[in-house]
C-alpha angles and dihedrals in degrees: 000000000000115000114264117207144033109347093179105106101221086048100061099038083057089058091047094050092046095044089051090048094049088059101032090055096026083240104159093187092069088048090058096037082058084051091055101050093040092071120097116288094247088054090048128115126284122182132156129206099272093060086054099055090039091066110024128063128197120320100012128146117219139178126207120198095217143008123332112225132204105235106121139001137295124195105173130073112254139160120234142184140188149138092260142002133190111245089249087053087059098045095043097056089042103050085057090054101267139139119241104198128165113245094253093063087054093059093046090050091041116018093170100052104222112168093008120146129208123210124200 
């Protein structure tokens, strides 16, 4: 039987450690952040800048179950985490003061995942 799911390494890995922190800290958002990254690649998130300073105000914390993308501005400081971001994304949500952190360095920053938001 072939193999169904991420094969990318750092990807899975991701999924385990969520999954095992979700039920370490009985944390369901990383249960259902690991949901949301285990779906096909062409199912997974999407989400530019504009969409992140739509829905966020100063300060926030948001995952993204996927890649952030550059398309639009951003003029708050947010931190944000994901499993990819386009160079313009980076510099973006730098440039407004904010932190750019893979998923796995907000677990281990938050494992419980209090005041956490998920984009989609």
């Amino acid at each position: 039987m072939k193999r169904t799911g991420p094969t990318n390494i750092l990807v899975r890995k991701t999924i385990r450690a969520l999954r095992s922190a979700a039920h370490r800290n009985n944390a369901p958002i990383w249960r259902y952040v690991a949901e949301l990254i285990d779906r096909p690649r062409r199912l997974r998130v999407e989400v530019n800048i504009s969409k992140i300073n739509r829905y966020t105000k100063a300060g926030d914390v948001v995952v993204v179950p996927g890649k952030v993308l550059g398309a639009g501005s951003i003029d708050h400081p947010v931190t944000v985490a994901a499993l990819g971001f386009s160079s313009q994304a980076v510099e973006k949500i730098r440039a407004a003061g904010g932190r750019v952190l893979h998923i796995l360095q907000l677990l281990e920053e938050n494992p419980r995942g209090s005041r956490v938001r998920i984009i989609v």
